[in-house]
JSON list of C-alpha atoms in Angstrom, two decimals:
[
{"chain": "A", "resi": 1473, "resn": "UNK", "atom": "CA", "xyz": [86.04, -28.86, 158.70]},
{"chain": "A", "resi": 1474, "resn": "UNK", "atom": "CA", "xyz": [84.58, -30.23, 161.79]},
{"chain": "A", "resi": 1475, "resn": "UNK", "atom": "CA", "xyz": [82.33, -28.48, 164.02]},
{"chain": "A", "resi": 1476, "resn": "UNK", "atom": "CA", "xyz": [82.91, -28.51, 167.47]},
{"chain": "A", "resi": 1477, "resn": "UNK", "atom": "CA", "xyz": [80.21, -26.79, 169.04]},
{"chain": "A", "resi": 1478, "resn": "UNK", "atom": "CA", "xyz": [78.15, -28.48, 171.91]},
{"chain": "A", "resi": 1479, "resn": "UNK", "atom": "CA", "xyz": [79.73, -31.83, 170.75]},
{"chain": "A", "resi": 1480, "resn": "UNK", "atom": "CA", "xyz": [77.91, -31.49, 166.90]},
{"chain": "A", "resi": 1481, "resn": "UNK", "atom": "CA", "xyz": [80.47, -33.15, 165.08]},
{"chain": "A", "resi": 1482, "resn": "UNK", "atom": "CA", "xyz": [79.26, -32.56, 161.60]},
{"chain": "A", "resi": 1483, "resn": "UNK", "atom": "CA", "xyz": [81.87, -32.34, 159.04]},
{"chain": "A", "resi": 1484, "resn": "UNK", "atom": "CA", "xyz": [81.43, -29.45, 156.31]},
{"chain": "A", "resi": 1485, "resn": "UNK", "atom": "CA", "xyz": [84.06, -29.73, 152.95]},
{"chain": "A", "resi": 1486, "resn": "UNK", "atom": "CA", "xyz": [84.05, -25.85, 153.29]},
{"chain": "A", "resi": 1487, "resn": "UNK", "atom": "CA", "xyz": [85.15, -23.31, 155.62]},
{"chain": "A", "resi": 1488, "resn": "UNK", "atom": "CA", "xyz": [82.16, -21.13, 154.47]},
{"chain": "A", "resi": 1489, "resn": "UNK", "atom": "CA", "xyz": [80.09, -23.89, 155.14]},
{"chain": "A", "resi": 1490, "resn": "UNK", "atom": "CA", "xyz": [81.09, -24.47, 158.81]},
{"chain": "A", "resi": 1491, "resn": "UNK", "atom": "CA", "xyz": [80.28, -21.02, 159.35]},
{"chain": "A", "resi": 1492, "resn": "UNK", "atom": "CA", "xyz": [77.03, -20.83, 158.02]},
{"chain": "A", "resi": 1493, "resn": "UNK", "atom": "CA", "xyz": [76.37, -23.84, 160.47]},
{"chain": "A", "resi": 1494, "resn": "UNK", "atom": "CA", "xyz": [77.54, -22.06, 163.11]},
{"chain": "A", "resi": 1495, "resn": "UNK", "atom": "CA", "xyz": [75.95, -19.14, 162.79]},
{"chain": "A", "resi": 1496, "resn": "UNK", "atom": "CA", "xyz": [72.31, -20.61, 161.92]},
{"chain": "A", "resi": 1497, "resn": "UNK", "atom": "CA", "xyz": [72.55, -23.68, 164.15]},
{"chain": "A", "resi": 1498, "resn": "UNK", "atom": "CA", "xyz": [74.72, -22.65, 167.55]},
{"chain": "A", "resi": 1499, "resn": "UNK", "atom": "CA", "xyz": [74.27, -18.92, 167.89]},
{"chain": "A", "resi": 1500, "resn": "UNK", "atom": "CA", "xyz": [70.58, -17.20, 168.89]},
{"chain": "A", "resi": 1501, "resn": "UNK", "atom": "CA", "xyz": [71.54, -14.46, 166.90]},
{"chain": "A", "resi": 1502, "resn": "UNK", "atom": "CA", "xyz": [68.42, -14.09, 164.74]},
{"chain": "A", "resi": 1503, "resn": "UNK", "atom": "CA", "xyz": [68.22, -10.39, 163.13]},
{"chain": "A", "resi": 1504, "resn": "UNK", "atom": "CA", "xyz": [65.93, -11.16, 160.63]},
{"chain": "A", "resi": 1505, "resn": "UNK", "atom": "CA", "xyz": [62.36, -10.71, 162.08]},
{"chain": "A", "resi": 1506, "resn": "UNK", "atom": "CA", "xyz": [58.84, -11.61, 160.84]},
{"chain": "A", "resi": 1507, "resn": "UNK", "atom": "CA", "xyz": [56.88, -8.29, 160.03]},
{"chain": "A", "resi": 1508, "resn": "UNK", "atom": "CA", "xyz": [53.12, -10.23, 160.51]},
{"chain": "A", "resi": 1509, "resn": "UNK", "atom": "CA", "xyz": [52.01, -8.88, 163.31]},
{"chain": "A", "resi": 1510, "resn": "UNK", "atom": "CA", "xyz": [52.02, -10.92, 166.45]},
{"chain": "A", "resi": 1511, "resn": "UNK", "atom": "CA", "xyz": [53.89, -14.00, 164.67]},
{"chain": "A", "resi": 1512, "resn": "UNK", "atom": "CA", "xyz": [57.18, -13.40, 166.69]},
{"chain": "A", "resi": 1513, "resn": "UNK", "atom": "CA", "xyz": [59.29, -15.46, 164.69]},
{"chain": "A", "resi": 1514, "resn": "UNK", "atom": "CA", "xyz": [63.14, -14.80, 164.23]},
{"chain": "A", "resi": 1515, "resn": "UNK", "atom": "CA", "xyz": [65.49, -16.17, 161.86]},
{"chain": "A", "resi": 1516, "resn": "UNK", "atom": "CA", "xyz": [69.51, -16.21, 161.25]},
{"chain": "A", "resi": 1517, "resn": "UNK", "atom": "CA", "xyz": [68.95, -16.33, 157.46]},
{"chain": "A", "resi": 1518, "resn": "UNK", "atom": "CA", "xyz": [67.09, -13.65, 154.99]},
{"chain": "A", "resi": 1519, "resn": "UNK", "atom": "CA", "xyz": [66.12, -16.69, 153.04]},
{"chain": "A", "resi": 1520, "resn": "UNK", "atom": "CA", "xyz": [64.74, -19.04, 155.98]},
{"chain": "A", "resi": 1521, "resn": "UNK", "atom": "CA", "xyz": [62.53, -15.52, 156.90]},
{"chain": "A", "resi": 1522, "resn": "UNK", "atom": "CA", "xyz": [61.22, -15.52, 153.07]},
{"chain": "A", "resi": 1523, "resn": "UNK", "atom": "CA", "xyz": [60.17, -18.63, 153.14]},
{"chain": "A", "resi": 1524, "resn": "UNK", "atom": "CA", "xyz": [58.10, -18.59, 156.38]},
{"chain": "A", "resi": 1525, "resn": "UNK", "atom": "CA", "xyz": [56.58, -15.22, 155.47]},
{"chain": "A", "resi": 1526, "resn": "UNK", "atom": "CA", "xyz": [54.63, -17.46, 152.65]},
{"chain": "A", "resi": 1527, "resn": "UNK", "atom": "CA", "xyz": [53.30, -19.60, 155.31]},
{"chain": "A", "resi": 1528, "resn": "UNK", "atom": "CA", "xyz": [51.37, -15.81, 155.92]},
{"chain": "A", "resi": 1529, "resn": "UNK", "atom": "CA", "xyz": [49.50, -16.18, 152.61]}
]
């Protein structure tokens, strides 16, 4: 599965995977939102946010 977006060109093994890409890499939809006050930092990925919010500690 080959992505195709802006030229990328990265090859995934699995459909899901392409996606994912897609969705963190290509698209500026970030719903996930740091709750620190005055950080501002958005993320595509639950996971991506928990990991930054222990950059807060």
């Amino acid at each position: 599965f080959v992505c195709h977006a802006n030229n990328c060109g990265r090859v995934f093994k699995r459909a899901e995977h392409l996606r994912r890409h897609i969705r963190c890499v290509h698209s500026l939809d970030r719903p996930y939102a740091c709750p620190v006050k005055d950080c501002g930092k958005r993320f595509s990925r639950s996971d991506n946010l928990n990991q930054h919010i222990k950059t807060h500690k």
